[in-house]
Short mmCIF file of C-alpha atoms in Angstrom, two decimals:
data_model
loop_
_atom_site.label_atom_id
_atom_site.label_comp_id
_atom_site.label_asym_id
_atom_site.label_seq_id
_atom_site.Cartn_x
_atom_site.Cartn_y
_atom_site.Cartn_z
CA MET A 1 25.96 32.48 -45.73
CA GLN A 2 24.54 35.45 -43.41
CA LEU A 3 27.07 37.42 -41.39
CA LYS A 4 25.59 38.01 -37.84
CA LEU A 5 28.08 41.18 -37.58
CA PHE A 6 28.55 42.76 -40.63
CA CYS A 7 25.33 44.67 -42.60
CA PRO A 8 25.43 45.10 -45.73
CA LEU A 9 24.67 48.58 -45.12
CA VAL A 10 28.36 48.68 -43.28
CA VAL A 11 29.61 47.49 -46.57
CA PHE A 12 27.80 50.41 -48.82
CA ALA A 13 29.15 53.14 -46.13
CA LEU A 14 32.44 51.72 -46.53
CA LEU A 15 32.78 51.98 -50.07
CA CYS A 16 31.19 55.40 -49.92
CA PHE A 17 34.04 56.63 -47.81
CA CYS A 18 36.94 54.13 -49.69
CA ALA A 19 35.76 54.57 -52.96
CA CYS A 20 39.47 54.58 -54.33
CA THR A 21 41.26 51.55 -54.16
CA PRO A 22 45.25 51.42 -53.77
CA ALA A 23 47.09 52.96 -56.54
CA GLY A 24 50.89 52.56 -57.38
CA GLU A 25 53.18 50.49 -54.81
CA LEU A 26 53.44 48.06 -57.28
CA GLN A 27 55.42 44.97 -56.19
CA GLN A 28 58.79 44.33 -58.01
CA LEU A 29 58.60 40.78 -59.78
CA ASP A 30 60.37 38.87 -62.09
CA SER A 31 59.05 37.05 -65.07
CA LYS A 32 59.55 34.88 -67.81
CA ASN A 33 57.73 34.19 -70.97
CA GLY A 34 54.61 35.93 -69.75
CA PHE A 35 54.68 34.02 -66.34
CA THR A 36 55.83 35.43 -62.76
CA LEU A 37 59.21 33.77 -61.22
CA VAL A 38 58.63 32.58 -57.93
CA PRO A 39 61.20 34.07 -55.56
CA SER A 40 62.54 31.92 -52.21
CA PRO A 41 61.65 33.43 -48.99
CA GLU A 42 64.70 35.34 -47.53
CA LYS A 43 65.98 34.37 -44.23
CA SER A 44 63.90 36.39 -42.33
CA GLN A 45 60.40 35.10 -44.19
CA ARG A 46 58.49 32.07 -44.04
CA VAL A 47 55.93 31.90 -46.80
CA ALA A 48 52.02 30.61 -46.39
CA ASN A 49 49.48 29.93 -49.14
CA PHE A 50 45.85 30.50 -49.44
CA ALA A 51 43.02 29.58 -51.93
CA GLY A 52 39.84 31.99 -51.18
CA GLY A 53 38.12 32.62 -54.69
CA CYS A 54 39.74 35.00 -57.10
CA PHE A 55 42.99 35.63 -56.76
CA TRP A 56 42.88 39.48 -57.52
CA ALA A 57 41.31 40.07 -53.89
CA MET A 58 42.95 37.96 -52.05
CA GLN A 59 46.40 39.29 -53.08
CA GLU A 60 45.29 42.62 -52.51
CA CYS A 61 44.10 41.15 -48.57
CA MET A 62 46.89 39.49 -48.19
CA ARG A 63 49.13 42.55 -49.34
CA GLU A 64 47.75 45.18 -46.95
CA LEU A 65 48.32 43.07 -43.90
CA LYS A 66 51.50 44.35 -41.47
CA GLY A 67 54.63 42.23 -41.71
CA VAL A 68 53.99 40.82 -45.20
CA LYS A 69 56.47 41.31 -47.66
CA LYS A 70 54.95 40.06 -51.08
CA VAL A 71 52.11 38.30 -52.34
CA ILE A 72 52.15 35.90 -55.72
CA SER A 73 49.07 34.77 -57.30
CA GLY A 74 48.82 31.40 -58.74
CA TYR A 75 47.46 28.08 -59.02
CA ALA A 76 47.55 25.07 -56.35
CA GLY A 77 45.68 22.19 -54.91
CA GLY A 78 45.68 20.39 -58.31
CA ASP A 79 47.84 17.67 -60.29
CA LEU A 80 48.64 19.68 -64.04
CA ALA A 81 52.41 20.97 -63.67
CA ASN A 82 52.38 24.67 -65.09
CA PRO A 83 48.93 25.42 -66.18
CA THR A 84 47.51 28.40 -67.84
CA TYR A 85 45.21 30.82 -66.38
CA GLU A 86 42.59 29.18 -69.34
CA MET A 87 43.40 25.49 -68.03
CA VAL A 88 42.87 26.56 -64.28
CA LEU A 89 39.43 28.42 -65.59
CA GLY A 90 38.25 25.58 -67.68
CA GLY A 91 38.23 23.04 -64.14
CA LYS A 92 40.18 20.65 -65.10
CA SER A 93 43.20 21.29 -64.00
CA GLY A 94 42.15 20.52 -60.40
CA HIS A 95 43.85 23.65 -59.24
CA ALA A 96 42.42 26.45 -57.16
CA GLU A 97 43.63 30.04 -57.81
CA THR A 98 45.97 30.88 -54.67
CA VAL A 99 48.16 33.34 -53.25
CA GLN A 100 51.65 32.26 -52.00
CA VAL A 101 52.43 35.16 -49.07
CA TYR A 102 55.81 35.95 -47.73
CA TYR A 103 55.74 37.35 -44.47
CA ASP A 104 57.64 37.98 -41.54
CA PRO A 105 56.67 36.17 -38.62
CA LYS A 106 58.37 38.32 -36.04
CA VAL A 107 55.68 41.08 -37.36
CA ILE A 108 52.64 38.68 -38.05
CA SER A 109 52.07 34.89 -37.50
CA PHE A 110 50.77 31.91 -39.32
CA GLU A 111 47.76 32.01 -37.02
CA GLN A 112 47.02 35.76 -37.69
CA LEU A 113 47.67 35.01 -41.28
CA THR A 114 45.11 32.43 -41.10
CA GLU A 115 42.55 34.26 -39.44
CA ALA A 116 42.86 37.25 -41.71
CA PHE A 117 42.07 34.93 -44.79
CA PHE A 118 39.19 33.51 -43.22
CA TYR A 119 37.88 37.03 -43.41
CA ALA A 120 39.19 37.89 -46.72
CA HIS A 121 36.41 35.76 -48.19
CA ASP A 122 33.26 33.34 -47.68
CA PRO A 123 34.67 30.37 -46.40
CA THR A 124 31.07 28.50 -45.83
CA GLN A 125 30.47 28.37 -49.50
CA ILE A 126 31.38 25.05 -51.48
CA ASP A 127 33.14 25.51 -54.87
CA GLY A 128 32.70 29.01 -55.33
CA GLN A 129 32.61 32.80 -54.21
CA GLY A 130 29.83 34.88 -54.84
CA PRO A 131 29.25 35.36 -58.47
CA ASP A 132 32.60 33.02 -59.45
CA LEU A 133 31.22 29.03 -59.26
CA GLY A 134 33.37 26.11 -59.79
CA ARG A 135 36.24 24.19 -58.61
CA ASP A 136 38.75 27.04 -59.42
CA TYR A 137 37.21 29.08 -56.55
CA ARG A 138 37.08 26.40 -53.87
CA SER A 139 38.61 27.70 -50.32
CA ILE A 140 41.36 26.30 -49.13
CA ALA A 141 44.00 26.00 -46.59
CA PHE A 142 47.51 24.62 -47.06
CA TYR A 143 49.77 23.74 -44.42
CA ARG A 144 53.46 22.74 -44.49
CA SER A 145 53.90 21.10 -41.10
CA THR A 146 51.85 19.65 -38.69
CA GLN A 147 51.85 22.36 -36.21
CA GLU A 148 50.50 24.87 -39.05
CA TYR A 149 47.78 22.29 -39.44
CA LYS A 150 46.46 22.09 -35.96
CA THR A 151 46.56 26.08 -36.36
CA ILE A 152 44.45 26.01 -39.33
CA ARG A 153 41.82 23.87 -37.27
CA LYS A 154 42.37 26.18 -34.18
CA VAL A 155 41.33 29.30 -36.19
CA MET A 156 38.41 27.09 -37.97
CA ASP A 157 36.94 26.27 -34.65
CA LYS A 158 37.14 29.42 -33.30
CA ILE A 159 35.19 31.26 -36.08
CA ASP A 160 32.62 28.40 -36.23
CA ARG A 161 31.99 29.14 -32.29
CA ASN A 162 32.41 32.83 -32.35
CA GLY A 163 32.52 34.05 -35.80
CA PRO A 164 30.07 36.05 -37.92
CA TYR A 165 29.10 33.48 -39.98
CA SER A 166 25.79 31.50 -40.00
CA GLU A 167 26.90 28.27 -41.74
CA PRO A 168 30.17 26.20 -40.60
CA VAL A 169 33.55 26.90 -42.06
CA LEU A 170 33.93 24.49 -45.41
CA THR A 171 37.39 25.08 -46.37
CA GLU A 172 39.55 22.22 -47.38
CA LEU A 173 42.85 21.59 -45.52
CA MET A 174 45.61 20.46 -47.74
CA ALA A 175 49.20 19.72 -47.53
CA TYR A 176 51.13 22.20 -49.67
CA LYS A 177 52.73 20.12 -52.63
CA VAL A 178 53.70 22.91 -54.97
CA PHE A 179 52.55 26.46 -56.49
CA TYR A 180 52.83 27.39 -59.85
CA PRO A 181 52.65 30.81 -60.56
CA ALA A 182 50.02 33.25 -62.62
CA GLU A 183 50.66 35.15 -65.66
CA THR A 184 52.49 38.94 -64.74
CA SER A 185 48.99 40.17 -65.84
CA HIS A 186 47.01 38.56 -62.81
CA GLN A 187 49.64 40.08 -60.30
CA ASP A 188 48.55 43.02 -58.36
CA TYR A 189 45.45 43.63 -60.69
CA TYR A 190 43.40 44.87 -58.20
CA ARG A 191 45.34 47.88 -57.95
CA LYS A 192 46.33 48.32 -61.79
CA HIS A 193 42.55 47.71 -62.66
CA SER A 194 40.91 49.48 -59.95
CA TRP A 195 38.11 51.00 -62.03
CA ASP A 196 37.34 47.72 -63.59
CA PRO A 197 33.27 47.07 -62.73
CA TYR A 198 34.55 43.49 -61.31
CA ILE A 199 36.91 44.77 -59.07
CA ARG A 200 34.68 47.65 -57.61
CA ARG A 201 31.44 45.43 -57.56
CA VAL A 202 32.85 41.95 -56.27
CA SER A 203 36.90 42.36 -55.03
CA VAL A 204 36.39 46.09 -53.19
CA PRO A 205 34.13 44.31 -50.72
CA LYS A 206 36.05 41.61 -49.69
CA VAL A 207 39.11 43.89 -48.97
CA LEU A 208 37.05 46.26 -47.21
CA LYS A 209 35.17 43.09 -44.93
CA MET A 210 38.79 41.75 -44.37
CA LYS A 211 39.74 45.11 -42.86
CA HIS A 212 36.27 45.64 -40.79
CA PHE A 213 37.10 42.18 -38.93
CA VAL A 214 40.90 42.69 -38.81
CA SER A 215 41.60 46.00 -38.77
CA TYR A 216 44.32 45.42 -35.88
CA LEU A 217 46.46 43.27 -38.33
CA VAL A 218 46.22 45.87 -41.23
CA ASP A 219 49.26 47.82 -42.20
CA PRO A 220 47.96 51.52 -40.59
CA LYS A 221 48.83 53.01 -44.33
CA TYR A 222 45.73 51.16 -45.85
CA LEU A 223 43.57 52.21 -42.70
CA HIS A 224 42.80 55.31 -44.21
#
């Protein structure tokens, strides 16, 4: 995959000026037996699910969008009930690392969330993202209705026609069935471990790339 517009030098420059990842502002998430509990959305909220490589970066990308109230890392797309991180990493669960996004549709639409998702990872790569290879890192956009399916297709077609990728989008479209939350240690990992070499080398560029392409969707407090 090559970007038509996003030069690696831009990434380097942004890394130099934005060396610090967000600190604090950790989400208040309930847990049980080491796993995060999945809350029900409030009346004013809707829920969406996306898988795009390691959920540490994807969770942060979604959290920085305006109108997003909460993002939980977990697993979806497979058949194994109540998987652990090790089971998913082993590649036999069928699940992909996935995030569940709670958002206010009056502030950000499902279409805008989907657009941000496609810029938060490389949707042209099959079964992996950069150094993370395997089905558990594949790209999936989940839909809960026919309208959401059409919206995802619309965004995919738009990116294929006018987007920054030189290869076609290969993201799976999958009907949502169930989402299993990940262990509490994986929630807000990006913010808790900002000096982790993996976060700085792999995750930070993904977040900066998303903010570069859809800055108008990002909460202003993350654009400094």
